[in-house]
Coordinates of C-alpha atoms in Angstrom, one line a residue:
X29 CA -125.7 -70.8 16.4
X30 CA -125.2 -67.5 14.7
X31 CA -124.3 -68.2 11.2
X32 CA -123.8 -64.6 9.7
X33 CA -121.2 -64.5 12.8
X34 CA -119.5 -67.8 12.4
X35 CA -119.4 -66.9 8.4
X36 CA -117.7 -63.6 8.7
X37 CA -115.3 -64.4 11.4
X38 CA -114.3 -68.1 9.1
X39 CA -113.2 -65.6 6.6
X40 CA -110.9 -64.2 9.0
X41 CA -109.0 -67.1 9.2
X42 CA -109.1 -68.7 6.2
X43 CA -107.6 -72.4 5.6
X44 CA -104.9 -72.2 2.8
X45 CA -106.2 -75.0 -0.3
X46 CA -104.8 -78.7 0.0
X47 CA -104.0 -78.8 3.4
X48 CA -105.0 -81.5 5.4
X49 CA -103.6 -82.3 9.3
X50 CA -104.3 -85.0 11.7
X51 CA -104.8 -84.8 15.6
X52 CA -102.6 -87.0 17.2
X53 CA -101.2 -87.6 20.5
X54 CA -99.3 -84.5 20.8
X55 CA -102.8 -82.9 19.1
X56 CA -101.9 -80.5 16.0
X57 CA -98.6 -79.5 14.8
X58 CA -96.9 -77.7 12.6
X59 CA -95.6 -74.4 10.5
X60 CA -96.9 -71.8 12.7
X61 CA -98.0 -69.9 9.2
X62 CA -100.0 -73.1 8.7
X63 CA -102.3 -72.9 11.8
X64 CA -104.4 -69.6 11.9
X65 CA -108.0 -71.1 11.0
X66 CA -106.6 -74.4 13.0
X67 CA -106.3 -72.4 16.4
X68 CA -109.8 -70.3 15.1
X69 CA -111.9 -73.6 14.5
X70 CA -110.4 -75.8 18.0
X71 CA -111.7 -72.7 19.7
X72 CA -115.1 -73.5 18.2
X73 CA -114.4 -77.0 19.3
X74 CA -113.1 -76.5 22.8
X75 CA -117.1 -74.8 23.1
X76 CA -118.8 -77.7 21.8
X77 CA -116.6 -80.3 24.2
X78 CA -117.5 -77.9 27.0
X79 CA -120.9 -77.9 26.2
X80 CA -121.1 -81.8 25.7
X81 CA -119.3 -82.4 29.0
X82 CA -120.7 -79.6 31.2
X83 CA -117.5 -79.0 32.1
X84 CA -114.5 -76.6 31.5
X85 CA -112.0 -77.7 29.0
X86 CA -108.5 -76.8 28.4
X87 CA -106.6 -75.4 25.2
X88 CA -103.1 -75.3 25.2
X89 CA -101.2 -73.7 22.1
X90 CA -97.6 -75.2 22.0
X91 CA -96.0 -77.2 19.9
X92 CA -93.7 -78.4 23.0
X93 CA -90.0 -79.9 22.1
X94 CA -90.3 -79.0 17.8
X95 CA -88.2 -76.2 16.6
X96 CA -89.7 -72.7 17.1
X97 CA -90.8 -72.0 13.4
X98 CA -93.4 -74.7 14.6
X99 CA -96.6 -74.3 16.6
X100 CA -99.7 -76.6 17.3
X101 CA -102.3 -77.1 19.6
X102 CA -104.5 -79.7 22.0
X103 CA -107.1 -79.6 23.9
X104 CA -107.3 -80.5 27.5
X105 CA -110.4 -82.9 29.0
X106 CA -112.1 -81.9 32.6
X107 CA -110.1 -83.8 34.6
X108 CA -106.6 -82.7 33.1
X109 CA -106.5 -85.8 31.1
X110 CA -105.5 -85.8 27.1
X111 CA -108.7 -85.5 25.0
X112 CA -111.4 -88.7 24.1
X113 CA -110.0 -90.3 21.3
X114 CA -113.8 -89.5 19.5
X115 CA -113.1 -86.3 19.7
X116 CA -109.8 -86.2 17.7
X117 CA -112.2 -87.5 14.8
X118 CA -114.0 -84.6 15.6
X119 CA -111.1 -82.2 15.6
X120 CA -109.3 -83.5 12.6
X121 CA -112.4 -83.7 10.7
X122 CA -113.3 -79.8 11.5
X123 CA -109.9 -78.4 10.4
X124 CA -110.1 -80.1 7.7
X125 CA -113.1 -78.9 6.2
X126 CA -113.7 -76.3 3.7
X127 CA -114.7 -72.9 4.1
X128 CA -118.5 -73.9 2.8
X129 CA -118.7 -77.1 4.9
X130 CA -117.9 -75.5 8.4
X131 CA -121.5 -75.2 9.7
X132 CA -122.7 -78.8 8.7
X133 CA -119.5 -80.3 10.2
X134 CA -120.2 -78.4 13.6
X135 CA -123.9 -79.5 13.4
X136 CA -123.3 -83.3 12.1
X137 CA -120.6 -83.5 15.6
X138 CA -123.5 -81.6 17.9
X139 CA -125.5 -84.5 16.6
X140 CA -123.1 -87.2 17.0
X141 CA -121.8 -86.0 20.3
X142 CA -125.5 -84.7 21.7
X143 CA -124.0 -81.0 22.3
X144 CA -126.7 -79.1 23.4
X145 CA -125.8 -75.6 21.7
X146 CA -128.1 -73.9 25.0
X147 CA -125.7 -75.1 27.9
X148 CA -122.9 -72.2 28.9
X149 CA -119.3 -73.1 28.1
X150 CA -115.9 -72.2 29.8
X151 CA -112.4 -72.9 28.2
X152 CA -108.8 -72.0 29.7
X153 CA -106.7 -71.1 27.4
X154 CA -102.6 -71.0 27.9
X155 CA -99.4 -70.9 25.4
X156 CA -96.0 -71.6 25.3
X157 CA -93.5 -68.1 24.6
X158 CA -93.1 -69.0 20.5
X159 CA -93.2 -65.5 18.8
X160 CA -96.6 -67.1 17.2
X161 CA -98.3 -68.0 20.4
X162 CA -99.8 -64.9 21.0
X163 CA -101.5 -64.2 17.9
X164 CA -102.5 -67.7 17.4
X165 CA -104.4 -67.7 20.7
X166 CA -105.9 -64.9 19.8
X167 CA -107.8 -66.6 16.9
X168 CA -108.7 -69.5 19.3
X169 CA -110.3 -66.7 21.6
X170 CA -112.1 -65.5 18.2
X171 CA -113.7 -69.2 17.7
X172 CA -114.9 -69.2 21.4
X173 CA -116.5 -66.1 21.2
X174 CA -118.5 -66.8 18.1
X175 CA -120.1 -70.1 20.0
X176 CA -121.1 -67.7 22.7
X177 CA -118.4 -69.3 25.5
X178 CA -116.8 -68.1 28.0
X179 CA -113.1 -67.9 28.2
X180 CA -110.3 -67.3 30.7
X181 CA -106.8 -66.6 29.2
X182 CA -103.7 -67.4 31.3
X183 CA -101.3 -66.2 29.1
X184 CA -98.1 -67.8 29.2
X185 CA -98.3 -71.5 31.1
X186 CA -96.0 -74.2 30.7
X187 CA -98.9 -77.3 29.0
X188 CA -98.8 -79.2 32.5
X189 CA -99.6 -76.5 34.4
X190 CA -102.7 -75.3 32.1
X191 CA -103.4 -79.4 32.7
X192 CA -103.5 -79.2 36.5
X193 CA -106.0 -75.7 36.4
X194 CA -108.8 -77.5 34.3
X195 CA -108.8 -80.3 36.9
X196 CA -108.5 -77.5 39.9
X197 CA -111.6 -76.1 38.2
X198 CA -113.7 -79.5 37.7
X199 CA -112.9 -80.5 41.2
X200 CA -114.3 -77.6 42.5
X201 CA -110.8 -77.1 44.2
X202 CA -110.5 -80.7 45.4
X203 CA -107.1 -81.2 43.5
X204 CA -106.3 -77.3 44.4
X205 CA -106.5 -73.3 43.6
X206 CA -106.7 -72.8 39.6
X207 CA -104.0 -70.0 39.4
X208 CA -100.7 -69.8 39.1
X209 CA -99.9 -69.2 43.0
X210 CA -102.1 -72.4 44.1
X211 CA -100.0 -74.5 41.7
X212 CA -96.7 -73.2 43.3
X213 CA -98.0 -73.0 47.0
X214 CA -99.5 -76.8 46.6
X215 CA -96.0 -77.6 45.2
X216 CA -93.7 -75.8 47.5
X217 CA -95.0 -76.5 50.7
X218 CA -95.3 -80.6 49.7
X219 CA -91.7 -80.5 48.7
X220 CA -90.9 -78.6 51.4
X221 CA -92.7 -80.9 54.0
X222 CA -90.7 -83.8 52.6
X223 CA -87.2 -82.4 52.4
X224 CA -87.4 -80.8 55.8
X225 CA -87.0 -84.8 57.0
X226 CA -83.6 -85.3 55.1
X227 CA -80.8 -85.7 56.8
X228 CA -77.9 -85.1 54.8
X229 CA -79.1 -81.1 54.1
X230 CA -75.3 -81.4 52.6
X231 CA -74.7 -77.8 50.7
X232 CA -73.5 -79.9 47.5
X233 CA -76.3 -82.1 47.7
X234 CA -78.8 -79.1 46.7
X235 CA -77.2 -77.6 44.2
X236 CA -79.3 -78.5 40.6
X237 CA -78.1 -77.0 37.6
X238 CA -81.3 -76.7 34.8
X239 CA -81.6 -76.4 30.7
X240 CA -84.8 -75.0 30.2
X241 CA -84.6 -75.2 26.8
X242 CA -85.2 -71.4 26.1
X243 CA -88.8 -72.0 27.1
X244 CA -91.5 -71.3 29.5
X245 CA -90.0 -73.4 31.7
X246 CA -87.1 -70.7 32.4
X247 CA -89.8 -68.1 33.3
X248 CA -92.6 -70.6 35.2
X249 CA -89.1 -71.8 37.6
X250 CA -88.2 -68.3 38.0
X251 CA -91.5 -67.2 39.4
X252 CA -91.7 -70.2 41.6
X253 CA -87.8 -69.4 43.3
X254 CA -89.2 -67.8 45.7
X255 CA -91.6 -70.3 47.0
X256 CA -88.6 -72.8 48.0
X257 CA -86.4 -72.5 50.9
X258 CA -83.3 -70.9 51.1
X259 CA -81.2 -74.1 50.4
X260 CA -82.8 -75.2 47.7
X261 CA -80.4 -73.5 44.8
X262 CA -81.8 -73.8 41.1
X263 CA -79.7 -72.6 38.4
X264 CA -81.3 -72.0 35.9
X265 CA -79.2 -71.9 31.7
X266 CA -80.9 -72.0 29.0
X267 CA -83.9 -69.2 29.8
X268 CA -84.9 -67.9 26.5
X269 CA -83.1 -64.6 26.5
X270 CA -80.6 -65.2 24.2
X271 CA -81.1 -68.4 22.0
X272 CA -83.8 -69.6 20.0
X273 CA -86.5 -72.1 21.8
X274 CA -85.1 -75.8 21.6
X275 CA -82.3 -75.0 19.6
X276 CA -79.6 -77.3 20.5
X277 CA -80.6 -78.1 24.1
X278 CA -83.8 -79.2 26.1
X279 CA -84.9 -83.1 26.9
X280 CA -85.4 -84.0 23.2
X281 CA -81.9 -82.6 22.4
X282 CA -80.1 -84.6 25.3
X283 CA -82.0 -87.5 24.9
X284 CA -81.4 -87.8 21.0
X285 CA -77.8 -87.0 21.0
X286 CA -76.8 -88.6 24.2
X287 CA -74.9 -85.3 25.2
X288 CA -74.9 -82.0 27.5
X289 CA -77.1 -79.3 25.8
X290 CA -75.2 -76.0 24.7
X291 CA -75.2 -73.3 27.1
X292 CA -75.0 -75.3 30.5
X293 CA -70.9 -75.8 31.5
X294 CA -71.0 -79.2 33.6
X295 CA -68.4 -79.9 35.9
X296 CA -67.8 -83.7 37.0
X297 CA -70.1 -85.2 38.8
X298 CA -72.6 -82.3 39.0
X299 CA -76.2 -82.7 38.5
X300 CA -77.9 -81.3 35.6
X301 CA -81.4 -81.9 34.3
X302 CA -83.4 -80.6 31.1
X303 CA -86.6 -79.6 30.5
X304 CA -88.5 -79.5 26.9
X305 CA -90.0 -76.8 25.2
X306 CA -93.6 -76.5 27.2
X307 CA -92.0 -78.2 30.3
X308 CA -93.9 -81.6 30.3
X309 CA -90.4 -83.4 30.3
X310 CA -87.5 -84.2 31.9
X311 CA -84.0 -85.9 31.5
X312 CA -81.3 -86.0 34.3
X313 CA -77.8 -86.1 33.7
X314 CA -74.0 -86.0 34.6
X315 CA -70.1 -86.4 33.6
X316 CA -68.5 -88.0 35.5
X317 CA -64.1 -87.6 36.8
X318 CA -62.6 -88.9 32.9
X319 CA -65.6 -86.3 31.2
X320 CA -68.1 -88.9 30.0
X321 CA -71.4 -88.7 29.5
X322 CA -74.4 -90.2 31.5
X323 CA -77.8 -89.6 30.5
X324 CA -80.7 -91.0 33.0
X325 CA -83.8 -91.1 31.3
X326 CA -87.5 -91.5 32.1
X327 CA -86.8 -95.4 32.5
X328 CA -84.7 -94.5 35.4
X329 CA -86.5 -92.1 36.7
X330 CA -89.3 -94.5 36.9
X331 CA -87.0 -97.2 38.5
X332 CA -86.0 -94.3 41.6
X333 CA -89.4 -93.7 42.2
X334 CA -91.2 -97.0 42.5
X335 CA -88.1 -98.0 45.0
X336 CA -88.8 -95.0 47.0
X337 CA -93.0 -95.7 46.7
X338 CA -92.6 -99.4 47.2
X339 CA -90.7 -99.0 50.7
X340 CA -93.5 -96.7 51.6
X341 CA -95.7 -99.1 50.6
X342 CA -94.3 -101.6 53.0
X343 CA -94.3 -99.6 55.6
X344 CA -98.0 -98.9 55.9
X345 CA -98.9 -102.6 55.0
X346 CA -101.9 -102.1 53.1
X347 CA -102.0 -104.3 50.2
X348 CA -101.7 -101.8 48.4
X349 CA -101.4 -103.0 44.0
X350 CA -98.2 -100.9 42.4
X351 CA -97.5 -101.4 38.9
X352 CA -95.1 -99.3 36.3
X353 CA -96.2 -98.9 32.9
X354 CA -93.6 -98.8 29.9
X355 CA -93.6 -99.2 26.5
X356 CA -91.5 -101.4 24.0
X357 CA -88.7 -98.5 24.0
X358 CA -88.0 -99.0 28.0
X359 CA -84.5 -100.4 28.4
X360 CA -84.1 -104.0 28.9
X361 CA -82.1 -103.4 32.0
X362 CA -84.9 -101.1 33.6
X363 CA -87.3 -103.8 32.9
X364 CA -85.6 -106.1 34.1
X365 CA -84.3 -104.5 37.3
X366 CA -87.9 -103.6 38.2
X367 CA -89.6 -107.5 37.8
X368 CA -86.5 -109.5 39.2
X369 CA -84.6 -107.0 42.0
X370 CA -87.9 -104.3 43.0
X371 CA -90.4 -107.2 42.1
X372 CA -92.6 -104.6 41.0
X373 CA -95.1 -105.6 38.1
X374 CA -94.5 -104.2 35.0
X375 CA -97.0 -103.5 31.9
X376 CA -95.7 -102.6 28.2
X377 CA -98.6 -100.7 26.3
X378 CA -98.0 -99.4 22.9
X379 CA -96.3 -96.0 22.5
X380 CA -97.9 -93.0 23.1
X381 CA -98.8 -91.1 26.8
X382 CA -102.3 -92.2 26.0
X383 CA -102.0 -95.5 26.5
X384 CA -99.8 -95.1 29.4
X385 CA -101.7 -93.2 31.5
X386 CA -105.1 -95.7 30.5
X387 CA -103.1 -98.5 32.1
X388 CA -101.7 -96.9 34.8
X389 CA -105.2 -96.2 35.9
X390 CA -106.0 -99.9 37.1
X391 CA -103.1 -100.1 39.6
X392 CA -103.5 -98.5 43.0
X393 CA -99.8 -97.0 42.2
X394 CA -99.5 -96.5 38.9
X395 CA -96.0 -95.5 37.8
X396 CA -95.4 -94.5 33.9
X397 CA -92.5 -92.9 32.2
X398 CA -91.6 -93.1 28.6
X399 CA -88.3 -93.4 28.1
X400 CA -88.0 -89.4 27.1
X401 CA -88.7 -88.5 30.2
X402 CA -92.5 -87.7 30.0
X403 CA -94.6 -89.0 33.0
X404 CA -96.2 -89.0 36.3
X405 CA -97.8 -91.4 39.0
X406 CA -101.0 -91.6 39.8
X407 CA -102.9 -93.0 42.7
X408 CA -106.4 -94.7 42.3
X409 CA -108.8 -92.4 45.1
X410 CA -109.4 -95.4 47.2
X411 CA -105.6 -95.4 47.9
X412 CA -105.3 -91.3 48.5
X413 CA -108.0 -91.7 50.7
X414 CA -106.9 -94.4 52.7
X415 CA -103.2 -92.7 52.9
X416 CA -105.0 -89.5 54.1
X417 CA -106.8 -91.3 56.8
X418 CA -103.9 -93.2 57.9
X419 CA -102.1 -89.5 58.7
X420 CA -105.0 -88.7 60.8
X421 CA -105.8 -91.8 62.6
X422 CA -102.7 -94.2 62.7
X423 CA -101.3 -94.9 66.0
X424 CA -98.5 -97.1 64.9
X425 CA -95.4 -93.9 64.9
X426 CA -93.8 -95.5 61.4
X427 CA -97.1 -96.6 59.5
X428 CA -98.2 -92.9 60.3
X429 CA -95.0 -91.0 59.4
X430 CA -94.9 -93.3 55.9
X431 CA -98.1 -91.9 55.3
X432 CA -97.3 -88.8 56.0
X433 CA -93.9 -88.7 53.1
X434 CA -97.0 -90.5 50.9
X435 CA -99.6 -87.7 51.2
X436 CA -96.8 -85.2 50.8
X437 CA -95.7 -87.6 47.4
X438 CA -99.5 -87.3 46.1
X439 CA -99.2 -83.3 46.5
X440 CA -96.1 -83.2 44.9
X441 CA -97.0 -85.0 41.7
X442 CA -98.7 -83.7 38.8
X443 CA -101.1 -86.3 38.4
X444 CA -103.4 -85.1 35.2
X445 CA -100.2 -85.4 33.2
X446 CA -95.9 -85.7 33.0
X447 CA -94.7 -82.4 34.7
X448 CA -91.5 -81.1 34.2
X449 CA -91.1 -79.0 37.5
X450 CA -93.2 -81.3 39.7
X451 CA -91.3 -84.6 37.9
X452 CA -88.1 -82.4 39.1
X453 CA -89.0 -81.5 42.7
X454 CA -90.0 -85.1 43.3
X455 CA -86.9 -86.5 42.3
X456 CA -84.8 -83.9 44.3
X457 CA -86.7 -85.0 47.2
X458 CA -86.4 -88.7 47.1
X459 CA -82.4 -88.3 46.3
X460 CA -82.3 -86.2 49.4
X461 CA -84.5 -88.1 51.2
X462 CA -82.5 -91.1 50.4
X463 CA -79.3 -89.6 50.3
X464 CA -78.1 -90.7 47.1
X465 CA -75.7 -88.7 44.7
X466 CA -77.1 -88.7 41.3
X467 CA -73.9 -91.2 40.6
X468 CA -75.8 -93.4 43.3
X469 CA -78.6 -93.4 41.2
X470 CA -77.2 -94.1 37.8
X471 CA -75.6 -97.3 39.1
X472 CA -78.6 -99.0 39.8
X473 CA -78.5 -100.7 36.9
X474 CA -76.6 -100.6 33.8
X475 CA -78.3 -99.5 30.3
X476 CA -78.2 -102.2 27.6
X477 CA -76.3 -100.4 24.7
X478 CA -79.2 -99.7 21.7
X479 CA -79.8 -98.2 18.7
X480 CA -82.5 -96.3 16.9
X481 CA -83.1 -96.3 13.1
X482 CA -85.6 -95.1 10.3
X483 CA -86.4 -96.8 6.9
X484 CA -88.5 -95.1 4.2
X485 CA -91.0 -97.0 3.2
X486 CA -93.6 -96.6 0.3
X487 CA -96.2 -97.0 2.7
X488 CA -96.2 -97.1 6.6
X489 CA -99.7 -99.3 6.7
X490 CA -97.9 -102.1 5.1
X491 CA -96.5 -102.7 8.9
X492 CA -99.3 -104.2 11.3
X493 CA -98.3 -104.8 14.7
X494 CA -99.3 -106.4 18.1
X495 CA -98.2 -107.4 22.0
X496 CA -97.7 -103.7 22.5
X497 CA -96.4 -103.3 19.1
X498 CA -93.1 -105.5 20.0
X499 CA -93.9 -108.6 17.5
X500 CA -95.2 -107.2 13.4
X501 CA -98.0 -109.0 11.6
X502 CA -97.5 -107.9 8.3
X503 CA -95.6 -108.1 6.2
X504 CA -95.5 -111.6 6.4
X505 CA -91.9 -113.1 7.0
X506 CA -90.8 -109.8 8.6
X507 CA -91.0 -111.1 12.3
X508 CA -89.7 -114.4 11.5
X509 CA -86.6 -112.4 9.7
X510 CA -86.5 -110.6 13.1
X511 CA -86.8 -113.3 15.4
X512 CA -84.0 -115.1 13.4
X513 CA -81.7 -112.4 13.6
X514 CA -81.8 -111.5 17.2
X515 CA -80.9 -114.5 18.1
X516 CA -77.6 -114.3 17.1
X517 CA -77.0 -112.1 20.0
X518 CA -76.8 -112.2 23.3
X519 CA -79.2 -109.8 25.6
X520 CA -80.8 -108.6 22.4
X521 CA -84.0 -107.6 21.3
X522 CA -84.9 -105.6 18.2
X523 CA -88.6 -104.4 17.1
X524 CA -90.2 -102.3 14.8
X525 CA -93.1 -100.1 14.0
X526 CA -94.6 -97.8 12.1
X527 CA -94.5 -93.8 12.7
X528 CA -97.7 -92.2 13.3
X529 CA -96.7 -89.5 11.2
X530 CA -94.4 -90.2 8.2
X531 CA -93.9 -92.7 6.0
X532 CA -91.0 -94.3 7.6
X533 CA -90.7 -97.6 10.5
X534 CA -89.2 -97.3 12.7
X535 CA -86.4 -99.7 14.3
X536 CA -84.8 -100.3 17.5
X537 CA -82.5 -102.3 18.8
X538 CA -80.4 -103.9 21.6
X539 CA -78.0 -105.9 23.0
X540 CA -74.9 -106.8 24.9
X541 CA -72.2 -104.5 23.5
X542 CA -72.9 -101.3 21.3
X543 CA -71.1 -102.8 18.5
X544 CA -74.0 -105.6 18.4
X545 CA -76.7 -103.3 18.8
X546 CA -75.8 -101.8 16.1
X547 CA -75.2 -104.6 13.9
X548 CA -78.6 -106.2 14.8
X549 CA -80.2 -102.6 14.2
X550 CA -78.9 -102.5 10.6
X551 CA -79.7 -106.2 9.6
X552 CA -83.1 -105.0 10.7
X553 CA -83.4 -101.9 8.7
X554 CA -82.3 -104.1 5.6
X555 CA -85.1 -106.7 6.5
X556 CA -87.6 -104.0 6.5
X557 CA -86.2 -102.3 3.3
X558 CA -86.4 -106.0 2.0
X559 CA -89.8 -106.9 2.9
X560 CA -91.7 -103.8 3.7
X561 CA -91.6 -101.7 0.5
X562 CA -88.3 -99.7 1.2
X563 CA -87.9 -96.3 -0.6
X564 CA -84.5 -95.9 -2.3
X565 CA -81.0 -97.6 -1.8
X566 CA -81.0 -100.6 1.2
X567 CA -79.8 -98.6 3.9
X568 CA -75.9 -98.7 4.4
X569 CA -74.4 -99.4 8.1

């Protein structure tokens, strides 16, 4: 390790006194002032993970659906998956340290993590189209270099795509090309394979109207146009040329506010979707004839495509196990829909893609989406190999051809991590392939009206939870409170939890009418105002 190096180029990018930032799920965020020596010391890191693994590691500098002021940062493992949880320690410890401690931090995590300093190091690097992208990438680049690794910079990527390169690279080229133009040829030509067997190639039925949220999603989608056939017609609103990133529009935006995002004119019964900010997430949605609204979120886009997998399924008869993942904030109705009419198994994990993607790993089929419209599926490698064999060998004409729509489903899914466009392209797919209109597919099941709330609290830690953060712990009383209240309502359930980044719980609620919901949301809040240290004034309905 060159110390007189790692010295002077530290004192290029100096950490401002008092402050101290956590890597969570969504890895670093925050004022994009804030980040310099952040972005200079996970380049440092991404080297020593490298070096650890033997293996090329990602670093992606977005700080996806937050306002554009913002920026952040994480770090991407070899196979395209979010980074080991011992390594956040590592990360949050190493921004946080001062100026003086740098070089015993890096050589207390060599230690703990057995980095040998000798082996070579690679790290792709990507960013999002914030004004401070650039410049902040630049000083991850800087704490590469000082390690002595290697570095390949794809400039603006949206965060799946820099995702799906690492595990191109670590695979050798077993999951695909690591540029640009593998991603969209790998893409195109699966969704192209499996739309060329619809039927109902109905003009109308093609046309997709998309929010891009003024992000890289605008300009990734408009390099990939001319990929897809002739009647597939995106149009894209929202591309970043006129409005500020996020601003009033994008998945977070719809999703929140339950309407159309500014920008995009919907006429009835069109179909619209939304991407976020770095294009991991999407939300479909329509008005219908009288104008109102209908958002379909992750919970139904889950629902669509484990009844399109699950006849699949069937139709190559291989015992194969399918699951779908959720957490607590899934809609009653999906989850209920899913076990009693699909009679697909489903597992509630505690929030967070983490989690999610851990569980979904057991199943054969593993189908998660959180209710924002983040996910993917993922197939165990017994089952893709078995589904590629059946393709080549299968006599039987319908096992074969079911195959064949399956191997095209495992190409067309993103499976290091939720995709935006490939989330998109599958669900175009299956609606053509099935020849449902997005109204079709929103009356599968009717949402259970809910509600969302925050209390301030004194302190968050106060509230301990369990079963996948549905029932609390501590405070004592608090779930008995709970359980008493949402009793007085039909179809109801309420839980709460803590944030994982403020000092606030936080509280949802449903049940059989919105005016219930609501009720049971707010006797909630006051229970946890009561009981859990509540800052300020009870909160008022």
């Amino acid at each position: 390790m060159d110390l007189e190096a790692l010295g002077k180029y530290s004192a290029l990018h100096p950490k401002p006194a008092g402050l101290a930032l956590q890597y969570g799920t969504a890895g670093f965020r925050t004022k994009a002032q804030q980040l310099d020596h952040v972005m200079f010391r996970m380049g440092l890191l991404a080297v020593l993970r490298s070096k650890a693994v033997a293996a090329t590691i990602g670093v992606m500098v977005t700080a996806s659906h937050n306002p554009e002021e913002d920026n952040g940062i994480k770090l991407v493992d070899p196979l395209g998956e979010m980074l080991h949880p011992s390594w956040e320690e590592y990360a949050t410890q190493l921004a946080n340290a001062e100026e003086q401690e740098l070089q015993k931090v890096i050589t207390e995590i060599c230690q703990k993590a057995a980095v040998n300093l000798h082996k070579d190091a690679l790290v792709f690097i990507g960013r999002d189209t914030r004004p401070s992208s650039e410049k902040l990438s630049q000083s991850v680049i800087d704490g590469i270099l000082v390690l002595g690794g290697q570095y390949h910079d794809y400039g603006l990527v949206t965060t799946p795509q820099l995702h799906y390169m690492v595990c191109c690279q670590n695979t050798q080229g077993q999951y695909g090309k690591a540029t640009l133009e593998g991603y969209y040829e790998k893409l195109s030509k699966a969704f192209m394979e499996l739309i060329k067997q619809s039927h109902s190639s109905g003009e109308c039925q093609r046309h997709l109207k998309i929010d891009c949220a003024n992000g890289i999603g605008a300009l990734k989608l408009s390099e990939m146009k001319p990929y897809f056939p002739q009647e597939v017609l995106i149009h894209i609103y929202n591309d970043g040329t006129k409005e500020k990133l996020n601003h009033l529009c994008g998945a977070d935006f719809v999703k929140v506010h339950q309407k159309p995002p500014g920008g995009l004119d919907m006429k009835p019964n069109e179909r619209c979707c939304s991407f976020d900010g770095d294009a991991d997430r999407v939300v479909y949605y329509y008005k219908d004839t009288t104008g109102h609204f209908h958002l379909i979120d992750g919970d139904k886009i889950a629902t669509l495509i484990s009844i399109f997998l699950k006849e699949l399924l069937a139709k190559v008869r291989q015992n194969f196990k399918m699951a779908v993942v959720q957490t607590a904030y899934a809609n009653g109705s999906s989850t209920r829909y899913l076990e009693e009419t699909l009679k697909v198994p489903v597992h509630c994990v505690k929030t967070g893609v983490k989690h999610l993607h851990h569980k979904a790993q057991e199943f054969d089929v593993g189908v998660y989406f959180e209710a924002n419209g983040h996910g993917t599926v993922l197939f165990s490698k017994a089952a893709e190999t078995k589904i590629r064999q059946l393709v080549k060998e299968e006599k039987d004409d319908e096992k074969r051809e079911a195959a064949k729509v399956l191997e095209n489903m495992i190409d067309l899914i993103n499976q290091t991590v939720g995709d935006a466009i490939s989330d998109m392209l599958v669900i175009e797919a299956i609606l053509a392939l099935k020849g449902l209109t997005v109204q079709q597919w929103d009356a599968l099941y009717a949402d259970l009206p809910n509600r969302l709330l925050k209390v301030q609290v004194a302190d968050r830690r106060v509230i301990d939870t369990t079963d996948a953060e549905r029932r609390v712990v501590t405070p004592p009383g608090l779930q008995e409170k709970i359980d008493a209240l949402v009793k007085k309502y039909k179809l109801s359930r309420a839980f709460v939890r803590p944030s994982g980044t403020e000092d606030v719980v936080r509280i949802y609620a449903e049940a059989d009418t919105q005016e219930n919901a609501d009720a049971l949301a707010h006797e909630v809040s006051l229970a946890v105002h009561h009981l859990a240290g509540g800052r300020g004034a009870p909160p008022q309905p």
